[in-house]
Amino acid sequence: MRQGARPEGGRDSGGAGRSWRDDRDQRQGRGPRSDREREPLPPGLARAEDEPPVPQDADPSRLPREVRAELRSLSPEGAEFVSKHLVAAGDLVDTDPALALRHAQAAKRRGSRLPLVREALAETAYAADEYAIALNEYRALRRMTGDSAYLPVMADCERALGRPEEALRLVKEAKLVDMTQRTRVELVIIEAGAREDLKQAKEGLRILKVALGHAGRDIPHEAHARLAYSYAAMLLRNGQEEAAREWFVTADGLDVARELDAEDQIELLDGVDFVFDFDDEDESDEDESDEDESDEDEDSEPSVDDEPADEDGEDHDQPHEDDTEGLTPEVVTSEVVPEGQEALLNEAGEADDSAEAEEKERND
């Protein structure tokens, strides 16, 4: 056969003229294969029982242009299926990462050869704390693309899976390749965390401190903020509250995008400010006054003159000047005179006024 010629018996070779489908369906007189004869799909390609339905309201045009271009390698039906699940995964990853992961897994079923689909699955799995799935997908991405930028997040997945030694091995490998400043900061944070996981907190603090000392003005603010926050958090975990507070303040000043909770950490270190709800306090006072009144029915109430004085000779029923500072008159009243006793005092006052009025009428 000459080079480039079609094989004998082909559709254009002058043979019987049957298509390959006809030949397949009529081999040895047998009909088409039944469903039972079909081989099962490889793992990951069969539809999962909990696979969410294709979101009909998802708009594939929302995907970036380069993503839509990569999806053209699929059939039109497959491209629509994958793109709609990707849109749903992107919408849900921050609010419901578990459901976003299921959408990304559905997209992989029809687009497993596309790096963008594997990256979507890796990121949603990471957001859903499914680190084994995330690590597997990041490994596949690195094989498919040859990109070493995935090494830091792979190391972080190893940490999350309780393998800090493997995390440090990946960190060492990542240090040999060129990376952006932002990625290098993440690598430093992961390395320090892995050292802390290995009960080497002092080494972890040293790594972060050196990185902060070398941080120049060219480092992005958000990366610098994350570095300072990680150092503060490790200081706090190791009992250095005062130093931790200072670095939380630094991180808060660098966090222009307000992505960190440094301000909350500062407030916790400074102490929690309690806000009193006087409505609840009044309800508790009413309960206490009811108990006091029931006790008064059994025992006669001693007069004020008969009450024993404290050993120091002070009357602790009256508020000190320090106790009343910052309180309104209404609050002072509710603090000094319980609500039940205040009602009794008011009734006694009204009775005295009535008796005085009757005596005045008799004199007139």
mmCIF file of C-alpha atoms in Angstrom:
data_model
loop_
_atom_site.group_PDB
_atom_site.id
_atom_site.type_symbol
_atom_site.label_atom_id
_atom_site.label_comp_id
_atom_site.label_asym_id
_atom_site.label_seq_id
_atom_site.Cartn_x
_atom_site.Cartn_y
_atom_site.Cartn_z
ATOM 1 C CA MET A 1 0.000 0.000 0.000
ATOM 2 C CA ARG A 2 1.381 3.354 -0.952
ATOM 3 C CA GLN A 3 1.859 6.009 1.610
ATOM 4 C CA GLY A 4 -1.261 8.051 2.215
ATOM 5 C CA ALA A 5 -3.651 5.541 0.581
ATOM 6 C CA ARG A 6 -6.768 4.536 2.464
ATOM 7 C CA PRO A 7 -6.951 0.995 3.838
ATOM 8 C CA GLU A 8 -8.552 -1.674 1.665
ATOM 9 C CA GLY A 9 -12.282 -1.989 2.026
ATOM 10 C CA GLY A 10 -12.693 1.669 2.992
ATOM 11 C CA ARG A 11 -15.597 3.818 1.954
ATOM 12 C CA ASP A 12 -13.651 5.394 -0.936
ATOM 13 C CA SER A 13 -11.694 2.312 -2.074
ATOM 14 C CA GLY A 14 -14.271 0.936 -4.512
ATOM 15 C CA GLY A 15 -15.264 -1.926 -2.190
ATOM 16 C CA ALA A 16 -18.690 -2.873 -0.970
ATOM 17 C CA GLY A 17 -19.398 0.732 0.025
ATOM 18 C CA ARG A 18 -20.718 -0.061 3.493
ATOM 19 C CA SER A 19 -20.006 2.330 6.339
ATOM 20 C CA TRP A 20 -18.150 1.184 9.457
ATOM 21 C CA ARG A 21 -21.422 1.398 11.374
ATOM 22 C CA ASP A 22 -23.049 -1.042 9.007
ATOM 23 C CA ASP A 23 -20.113 -3.385 9.362
ATOM 24 C CA ARG A 24 -20.240 -3.164 13.125
ATOM 25 C CA ASP A 25 -23.952 -3.856 13.363
ATOM 26 C CA GLN A 26 -23.937 -6.792 10.943
ATOM 27 C CA ARG A 27 -20.821 -8.680 12.056
ATOM 28 C CA GLN A 28 -21.518 -12.412 11.966
ATOM 29 C CA GLY A 29 -25.214 -11.757 11.590
ATOM 30 C CA ARG A 30 -25.607 -10.214 15.081
ATOM 31 C CA GLY A 31 -27.680 -7.146 15.791
ATOM 32 C CA PRO A 32 -26.602 -4.039 17.794
ATOM 33 C CA ARG A 33 -25.056 -4.506 21.214
ATOM 34 C CA SER A 34 -27.454 -4.436 24.116
ATOM 35 C CA ASP A 35 -26.956 -2.168 27.096
ATOM 36 C CA ARG A 36 -25.793 -5.170 29.080
ATOM 37 C CA GLU A 37 -22.878 -5.718 26.695
ATOM 38 C CA ARG A 38 -21.563 -2.171 27.065
ATOM 39 C CA GLU A 39 -18.528 -1.750 29.244
ATOM 40 C CA PRO A 40 -19.028 0.379 32.375
ATOM 41 C CA LEU A 41 -17.760 3.937 32.270
ATOM 42 C CA PRO A 42 -14.405 4.637 33.923
ATOM 43 C CA PRO A 43 -14.551 5.988 37.486
ATOM 44 C CA GLY A 44 -15.489 9.648 37.544
ATOM 45 C CA LEU A 45 -17.353 9.628 34.224
ATOM 46 C CA ALA A 46 -20.540 7.953 35.444
ATOM 47 C CA ARG A 47 -23.231 10.280 36.741
ATOM 48 C CA ALA A 48 -23.098 10.520 40.502
ATOM 49 C CA GLU A 49 -26.258 9.867 42.481
ATOM 50 C CA ASP A 50 -26.057 13.275 44.160
ATOM 51 C CA GLU A 51 -25.066 15.157 41.013
ATOM 52 C CA PRO A 52 -27.018 18.419 40.857
ATOM 53 C CA PRO A 53 -29.131 19.026 37.760
ATOM 54 C CA VAL A 54 -27.860 21.248 34.997
ATOM 55 C CA PRO A 55 -28.715 24.804 36.107
ATOM 56 C CA GLN A 56 -30.873 26.057 33.265
ATOM 57 C CA ASP A 57 -30.655 29.685 34.348
ATOM 58 C CA ALA A 58 -26.836 29.702 34.294
ATOM 59 C CA ASP A 59 -25.491 31.969 31.544
ATOM 60 C CA PRO A 60 -22.320 30.577 29.889
ATOM 61 C CA SER A 61 -21.565 34.022 28.433
ATOM 62 C CA ARG A 62 -20.514 35.099 31.940
ATOM 63 C CA LEU A 63 -17.415 32.918 31.681
ATOM 64 C CA PRO A 64 -14.172 34.591 30.578
ATOM 65 C CA ARG A 65 -13.504 34.596 26.857
ATOM 66 C CA GLU A 66 -10.457 32.332 27.123
ATOM 67 C CA VAL A 67 -12.522 29.800 29.089
ATOM 68 C CA ARG A 68 -15.251 29.767 26.452
ATOM 69 C CA ALA A 69 -12.580 29.309 23.789
ATOM 70 C CA GLU A 70 -11.170 26.265 25.571
ATOM 71 C CA LEU A 71 -14.643 24.761 25.908
ATOM 72 C CA ARG A 72 -15.012 24.751 22.097
ATOM 73 C CA SER A 73 -12.901 21.588 22.035
ATOM 74 C CA LEU A 74 -15.968 19.791 23.402
ATOM 75 C CA SER A 75 -19.132 18.961 21.536
ATOM 76 C CA PRO A 76 -21.752 21.729 21.587
ATOM 77 C CA GLU A 77 -23.854 19.720 24.009
ATOM 78 C CA GLY A 78 -20.867 18.926 26.216
ATOM 79 C CA ALA A 79 -19.667 22.538 26.176
ATOM 80 C CA GLU A 80 -23.077 23.772 27.305
ATOM 81 C CA PHE A 81 -23.229 21.143 30.052
ATOM 82 C CA VAL A 82 -19.760 21.951 31.394
ATOM 83 C CA SER A 83 -20.090 25.728 31.116
ATOM 84 C CA LYS A 84 -23.378 25.862 33.034
ATOM 85 C CA HIS A 85 -21.986 23.742 35.855
ATOM 86 C CA LEU A 86 -18.882 25.948 35.971
ATOM 87 C CA VAL A 87 -21.025 29.079 36.261
ATOM 88 C CA ALA A 88 -23.004 27.509 39.102
ATOM 89 C CA ALA A 89 -19.799 26.436 40.868
ATOM 90 C CA GLY A 90 -18.388 29.961 40.628
ATOM 91 C CA ASP A 91 -21.579 31.469 42.046
ATOM 92 C CA LEU A 92 -21.694 29.074 45.002
ATOM 93 C CA VAL A 93 -18.052 28.641 45.995
ATOM 94 C CA ASP A 94 -18.164 31.421 48.622
ATOM 95 C CA THR A 95 -21.627 30.694 50.044
ATOM 96 C CA ASP A 96 -22.077 26.925 49.629
ATOM 97 C CA PRO A 97 -18.709 25.366 48.731
ATOM 98 C CA ALA A 98 -20.030 21.810 49.156
ATOM 99 C CA LEU A 99 -22.660 22.333 46.456
ATOM 100 C CA ALA A 100 -20.130 24.203 44.319
ATOM 101 C CA LEU A 101 -17.894 21.138 44.541
ATOM 102 C CA ARG A 102 -20.683 18.886 43.272
ATOM 103 C CA HIS A 103 -21.212 21.184 40.283
ATOM 104 C CA ALA A 104 -17.473 21.138 39.539
ATOM 105 C CA GLN A 105 -17.431 17.345 39.783
ATOM 106 C CA ALA A 106 -20.304 17.226 37.297
ATOM 107 C CA ALA A 107 -18.324 19.462 34.937
ATOM 108 C CA LYS A 108 -15.303 17.162 35.207
ATOM 109 C CA ARG A 109 -17.440 14.219 34.101
ATOM 110 C CA ARG A 110 -17.759 15.787 30.641
ATOM 111 C CA GLY A 111 -14.595 17.884 30.530
ATOM 112 C CA SER A 112 -11.874 16.032 32.430
ATOM 113 C CA ARG A 113 -9.271 16.750 29.739
ATOM 114 C CA LEU A 114 -9.563 20.524 30.162
ATOM 115 C CA PRO A 115 -7.207 22.157 32.681
ATOM 116 C CA LEU A 116 -9.738 24.883 33.474
ATOM 117 C CA VAL A 117 -12.252 22.246 34.602
ATOM 118 C CA ARG A 118 -9.684 20.522 36.801
ATOM 119 C CA GLU A 119 -8.702 23.866 38.300
ATOM 120 C CA ALA A 120 -12.336 24.673 39.087
ATOM 121 C CA LEU A 121 -12.674 21.295 40.804
ATOM 122 C CA ALA A 122 -9.453 21.803 42.766
ATOM 123 C CA GLU A 123 -10.464 25.257 43.995
ATOM 124 C CA THR A 124 -13.989 24.264 45.015
ATOM 125 C CA ALA A 125 -12.672 21.174 46.815
ATOM 126 C CA TYR A 126 -10.154 23.335 48.670
ATOM 127 C CA ALA A 127 -12.922 25.784 49.649
ATOM 128 C CA ALA A 128 -15.061 22.862 50.871
ATOM 129 C CA ASP A 129 -12.177 21.524 53.031
ATOM 130 C CA GLU A 130 -11.969 18.404 50.849
ATOM 131 C CA TYR A 131 -8.193 18.535 50.773
ATOM 132 C CA ALA A 132 -7.607 15.013 49.421
ATOM 133 C CA ILE A 133 -9.696 15.806 46.330
ATOM 134 C CA ALA A 134 -8.047 19.207 45.979
ATOM 135 C CA LEU A 135 -4.553 17.741 46.209
ATOM 136 C CA ASN A 136 -5.338 15.109 43.588
ATOM 137 C CA GLU A 137 -6.643 17.746 41.172
ATOM 138 C CA TYR A 138 -3.709 20.123 41.751
ATOM 139 C CA ARG A 139 -1.335 17.245 41.038
ATOM 140 C CA ALA A 140 -3.182 16.539 37.802
ATOM 141 C CA LEU A 141 -3.047 20.221 36.884
ATOM 142 C CA ARG A 142 0.686 20.320 37.396
ATOM 143 C CA ARG A 143 1.135 17.274 35.152
ATOM 144 C CA MET A 144 -1.152 18.742 32.493
ATOM 145 C CA THR A 145 0.311 22.249 32.451
ATOM 146 C CA GLY A 146 3.824 21.857 33.862
ATOM 147 C CA ASP A 147 3.105 24.903 36.052
ATOM 148 C CA SER A 148 4.920 24.875 39.412
ATOM 149 C CA ALA A 149 2.749 27.699 40.762
ATOM 150 C CA TYR A 150 0.478 25.009 42.242
ATOM 151 C CA LEU A 151 3.214 23.800 44.621
ATOM 152 C CA PRO A 152 2.319 26.158 47.520
ATOM 153 C CA VAL A 153 -1.339 25.161 47.591
ATOM 154 C CA MET A 154 -0.352 21.507 47.222
ATOM 155 C CA ALA A 155 1.887 21.929 50.268
ATOM 156 C CA ASP A 156 -0.978 23.527 52.168
ATOM 157 C CA CYS A 157 -3.206 20.549 51.322
ATOM 158 C CA GLU A 158 -0.520 18.229 52.679
ATOM 159 C CA ARG A 159 -0.526 20.253 55.905
ATOM 160 C CA ALA A 160 -4.289 20.017 56.158
ATOM 161 C CA LEU A 161 -4.066 16.249 55.689
ATOM 162 C CA GLY A 162 -1.656 15.996 58.631
ATOM 163 C CA ARG A 163 1.512 15.490 56.596
ATOM 164 C CA PRO A 164 3.786 18.455 57.441
ATOM 165 C CA GLU A 165 6.905 16.599 56.270
ATOM 166 C CA GLU A 166 5.429 16.276 52.769
ATOM 167 C CA ALA A 167 4.462 19.940 52.917
ATOM 168 C CA LEU A 168 8.071 20.919 53.650
ATOM 169 C CA ARG A 169 9.294 18.735 50.783
ATOM 170 C CA LEU A 170 7.039 20.603 48.360
ATOM 171 C CA VAL A 171 8.109 23.935 49.846
ATOM 172 C CA LYS A 172 11.743 23.038 49.223
ATOM 173 C CA GLU A 173 10.916 22.129 45.636
ATOM 174 C CA ALA A 174 8.968 25.345 45.119
ATOM 175 C CA LYS A 175 11.873 27.503 46.253
ATOM 176 C CA LEU A 176 13.807 26.432 43.158
ATOM 177 C CA VAL A 177 11.349 27.943 40.660
ATOM 178 C CA ASP A 178 10.431 31.518 39.841
ATOM 179 C CA MET A 179 7.287 32.773 41.564
ATOM 180 C CA THR A 180 5.478 36.023 42.118
ATOM 181 C CA GLN A 181 5.904 37.946 45.359
ATOM 182 C CA ARG A 182 2.384 37.015 46.404
ATOM 183 C CA THR A 183 3.035 33.298 45.871
ATOM 184 C CA ARG A 184 6.334 33.458 47.725
ATOM 185 C CA VAL A 185 4.591 35.017 50.726
ATOM 186 C CA GLU A 186 2.072 32.158 50.755
ATOM 187 C CA LEU A 187 4.977 29.722 50.576
ATOM 188 C CA VAL A 188 6.615 31.323 53.625
ATOM 189 C CA ILE A 189 3.358 31.165 55.605
ATOM 190 C CA ILE A 190 2.891 27.484 54.747
ATOM 191 C CA GLU A 191 6.494 26.642 55.642
ATOM 192 C CA ALA A 192 6.189 28.374 59.022
ATOM 193 C CA GLY A 193 2.913 26.588 59.709
ATOM 194 C CA ALA A 194 4.413 23.208 58.861
ATOM 195 C CA ARG A 195 7.244 23.872 61.318
ATOM 196 C CA GLU A 196 4.693 24.692 64.001
ATOM 197 C CA ASP A 197 2.862 21.460 63.181
ATOM 198 C CA LEU A 198 6.116 19.630 63.873
ATOM 199 C CA LYS A 199 6.358 21.270 67.341
ATOM 200 C CA GLN A 200 8.988 23.694 66.023
ATOM 201 C CA ALA A 201 7.181 26.939 66.806
ATOM 202 C CA LYS A 202 10.390 28.898 67.394
ATOM 203 C CA GLU A 203 11.611 28.026 63.909
ATOM 204 C CA GLY A 204 8.227 28.963 62.461
ATOM 205 C CA LEU A 205 8.347 32.361 64.177
ATOM 206 C CA ARG A 206 11.900 32.882 62.943
ATOM 207 C CA ILE A 207 10.875 32.162 59.337
ATOM 208 C CA LEU A 208 8.026 34.686 59.489
ATOM 209 C CA LYS A 209 10.162 37.310 61.243
ATOM 210 C CA VAL A 210 12.906 37.056 58.628
ATOM 211 C CA ALA A 211 10.343 37.356 55.834
ATOM 212 C CA LEU A 212 8.838 40.456 57.449
ATOM 213 C CA GLY A 213 12.291 41.994 57.788
ATOM 214 C CA HIS A 214 12.983 41.430 54.098
ATOM 215 C CA ALA A 215 9.577 42.596 52.897
ATOM 216 C CA GLY A 216 10.157 45.557 50.618
ATOM 217 C CA ARG A 217 7.868 48.185 49.209
ATOM 218 C CA ASP A 218 7.328 46.119 46.071
ATOM 219 C CA ILE A 219 5.353 43.489 47.996
ATOM 220 C CA PRO A 220 1.565 43.846 47.561
ATOM 221 C CA HIS A 221 -0.283 45.261 50.570
ATOM 222 C CA GLU A 222 -2.571 42.241 50.886
ATOM 223 C CA ALA A 223 0.408 39.846 50.857
ATOM 224 C CA HIS A 224 2.234 41.963 53.439
ATOM 225 C CA ALA A 225 -0.921 42.037 55.572
ATOM 226 C CA ARG A 226 -1.246 38.232 55.445
ATOM 227 C CA LEU A 227 2.386 37.852 56.467
ATOM 228 C CA ALA A 228 1.971 40.172 59.463
ATOM 229 C CA TYR A 229 -1.315 38.497 60.433
ATOM 230 C CA SER A 230 0.251 35.016 60.309
ATOM 231 C CA TYR A 231 3.106 36.191 62.525
ATOM 232 C CA ALA A 232 0.664 37.736 65.008
ATOM 233 C CA ALA A 233 -1.493 34.606 65.076
ATOM 234 C CA MET A 234 1.512 32.371 65.749
ATOM 235 C CA LEU A 235 2.706 34.688 68.501
ATOM 236 C CA LEU A 236 -0.744 34.527 70.079
ATOM 237 C CA ARG A 237 -0.857 30.727 69.891
ATOM 238 C CA ASN A 238 2.452 30.627 71.705
ATOM 239 C CA GLY A 239 1.428 32.893 74.587
ATOM 240 C CA GLN A 240 2.933 36.211 73.452
ATOM 241 C CA GLU A 241 -0.216 38.326 73.634
ATOM 242 C CA GLU A 242 1.412 41.762 73.812
ATOM 243 C CA ALA A 243 3.624 41.215 70.775
ATOM 244 C CA ALA A 244 0.717 39.556 68.948
ATOM 245 C CA ARG A 245 -1.450 42.639 69.468
ATOM 246 C CA GLU A 246 1.192 44.918 67.950
ATOM 247 C CA TRP A 247 1.416 42.786 64.827
ATOM 248 C CA PHE A 248 -2.363 42.499 64.533
ATOM 249 C CA VAL A 249 -2.419 46.319 64.500
ATOM 250 C CA THR A 250 0.197 46.286 61.727
ATOM 251 C CA ALA A 251 -1.787 43.743 59.725
ATOM 252 C CA ASP A 252 -4.976 45.761 60.159
ATOM 253 C CA GLY A 253 -3.258 48.866 58.809
ATOM 254 C CA LEU A 254 -2.016 46.991 55.744
ATOM 255 C CA ASP A 255 -5.346 45.245 55.087
ATOM 256 C CA VAL A 256 -6.794 47.801 52.687
ATOM 257 C CA ALA A 257 -9.266 45.304 51.211
ATOM 258 C CA ARG A 258 -10.501 44.333 54.722
ATOM 259 C CA GLU A 259 -10.096 40.622 54.039
ATOM 260 C CA LEU A 260 -8.674 39.759 57.471
ATOM 261 C CA ASP A 261 -10.207 39.813 60.945
ATOM 262 C CA ALA A 262 -7.242 41.584 62.558
ATOM 263 C CA GLU A 263 -9.530 44.226 64.073
ATOM 264 C CA ASP A 264 -11.612 41.536 65.776
ATOM 265 C CA GLN A 265 -8.477 39.926 67.175
ATOM 266 C CA ILE A 266 -7.370 43.281 68.618
ATOM 267 C CA GLU A 267 -10.730 43.752 70.337
ATOM 268 C CA LEU A 268 -10.560 40.261 71.817
ATOM 269 C CA LEU A 269 -7.093 40.938 73.184
ATOM 270 C CA ASP A 270 -8.254 44.255 74.645
ATOM 271 C CA GLY A 271 -11.218 42.594 76.338
ATOM 272 C CA VAL A 272 -14.866 42.247 75.447
ATOM 273 C CA ASP A 273 -17.137 45.245 76.129
ATOM 274 C CA PHE A 274 -20.380 44.031 77.687
ATOM 275 C CA VAL A 275 -23.582 45.858 76.757
ATOM 276 C CA PHE A 276 -26.191 45.624 79.482
ATOM 277 C CA ASP A 277 -29.809 45.112 78.513
ATOM 278 C CA PHE A 278 -31.791 46.899 81.227
ATOM 279 C CA ASP A 279 -35.031 45.313 80.039
ATOM 280 C CA ASP A 280 -33.659 41.890 80.937
ATOM 281 C CA GLU A 281 -32.336 43.315 84.212
ATOM 282 C CA ASP A 282 -35.788 44.691 85.089
ATOM 283 C CA GLU A 283 -37.332 41.278 84.435
ATOM 284 C CA SER A 284 -34.829 39.634 86.753
ATOM 285 C CA ASP A 285 -35.553 42.326 89.383
ATOM 286 C CA GLU A 286 -39.270 41.540 89.129
ATOM 287 C CA ASP A 287 -38.571 37.859 89.728
ATOM 288 C CA GLU A 288 -36.400 38.723 92.717
ATOM 289 C CA SER A 289 -39.061 41.074 94.121
ATOM 290 C CA ASP A 290 -41.691 38.331 93.853
ATOM 291 C CA GLU A 291 -39.439 36.024 95.852
ATOM 292 C CA ASP A 292 -38.819 38.792 98.415
ATOM 293 C CA GLU A 293 -42.558 39.406 98.831
ATOM 294 C CA SER A 294 -43.217 35.707 99.415
ATOM 295 C CA ASP A 295 -40.491 35.681 102.049
ATOM 296 C CA GLU A 296 -42.000 38.782 103.709
ATOM 297 C CA ASP A 297 -45.310 36.946 104.184
ATOM 298 C CA GLU A 298 -43.561 34.405 106.405
ATOM 299 C CA ASP A 299 -41.186 36.708 108.267
ATOM 300 C CA SER A 300 -41.936 40.231 109.363
ATOM 301 C CA GLU A 301 -39.788 42.811 107.681
ATOM 302 C CA PRO A 302 -37.336 44.418 110.121
ATOM 303 C CA SER A 303 -37.279 48.171 110.297
ATOM 304 C CA VAL A 304 -34.414 50.132 108.884
ATOM 305 C CA ASP A 305 -33.325 51.093 112.400
ATOM 306 C CA ASP A 306 -33.153 47.446 113.457
ATOM 307 C CA GLU A 307 -30.922 46.392 110.538
ATOM 308 C CA PRO A 308 -27.439 45.527 111.750
ATOM 309 C CA ALA A 309 -24.646 47.754 110.531
ATOM 310 C CA ASP A 310 -21.643 46.311 108.732
ATOM 311 C CA GLU A 311 -18.422 45.858 110.620
ATOM 312 C CA ASP A 312 -16.861 48.815 108.857
ATOM 313 C CA GLY A 313 -19.774 51.009 109.855
ATOM 314 C CA GLU A 314 -20.654 51.892 106.273
ATOM 315 C CA ASP A 315 -24.101 51.746 104.755
ATOM 316 C CA HIS A 316 -23.644 49.570 101.629
ATOM 317 C CA ASP A 317 -27.260 50.001 100.587
ATOM 318 C CA GLN A 318 -26.372 53.474 99.336
ATOM 319 C CA PRO A 319 -24.277 53.705 96.148
ATOM 320 C CA HIS A 320 -20.698 54.972 96.348
ATOM 321 C CA GLU A 321 -19.670 57.830 94.107
ATOM 322 C CA ASP A 322 -17.666 55.380 91.924
ATOM 323 C CA ASP A 323 -20.722 53.116 91.540
ATOM 324 C CA THR A 324 -22.899 55.900 90.208
ATOM 325 C CA GLU A 325 -20.427 57.354 87.754
ATOM 326 C CA GLY A 326 -21.784 57.318 84.219
ATOM 327 C CA LEU A 327 -25.246 56.166 85.232
ATOM 328 C CA THR A 328 -28.468 58.044 84.505
ATOM 329 C CA PRO A 329 -30.810 58.911 87.342
ATOM 330 C CA GLU A 330 -33.274 56.284 86.171
ATOM 331 C CA VAL A 331 -30.596 53.635 86.298
ATOM 332 C CA VAL A 332 -29.421 54.753 89.730
ATOM 333 C CA THR A 333 -32.978 54.470 91.031
ATOM 334 C CA SER A 334 -33.401 50.986 89.693
ATOM 335 C CA GLU A 335 -30.042 49.994 91.142
ATOM 336 C CA VAL A 336 -30.618 51.413 94.674
ATOM 337 C CA VAL A 337 -34.299 50.601 95.304
ATOM 338 C CA PRO A 338 -35.566 47.241 94.093
ATOM 339 C CA GLU A 339 -38.713 47.494 92.058
ATOM 340 C CA GLY A 340 -40.937 45.703 94.596
ATOM 341 C CA GLN A 341 -39.810 47.861 97.523
ATOM 342 C CA GLU A 342 -40.202 51.015 95.434
ATOM 343 C CA ALA A 343 -43.851 50.093 94.846
ATOM 344 C CA LEU A 344 -44.380 49.600 98.578
ATOM 345 C CA LEU A 345 -42.850 52.991 99.301
ATOM 346 C CA ASN A 346 -45.133 54.649 96.753
ATOM 347 C CA GLU A 347 -48.241 53.022 98.287
ATOM 348 C CA ALA A 348 -47.207 54.134 101.785
ATOM 349 C CA GLY A 349 -46.738 57.695 100.531
ATOM 350 C CA GLU A 350 -50.178 57.735 98.929
ATOM 351 C CA ALA A 351 -51.769 56.479 102.188
ATOM 352 C CA ASP A 352 -50.106 59.246 104.185
ATOM 353 C CA ASP A 353 -51.370 61.870 101.725
ATOM 354 C CA SER A 354 -54.932 60.518 101.983
ATOM 355 C CA ALA A 355 -54.927 60.532 105.812
ATOM 356 C CA GLU A 356 -53.598 64.106 105.855
ATOM 357 C CA ALA A 357 -56.356 65.263 103.500
ATOM 358 C CA GLU A 358 -59.129 63.679 105.684
ATOM 359 C CA GLU A 359 -57.765 65.339 108.852
ATOM 360 C CA LYS A 360 -57.709 68.713 107.110
ATOM 361 C CA GLU A 361 -61.378 68.355 106.113
ATOM 362 C CA ARG A 362 -62.398 67.602 109.729
ATOM 363 C CA ASN A 363 -60.561 70.651 111.012
ATOM 364 C CA ASP A 364 -62.306 72.828 108.441
#
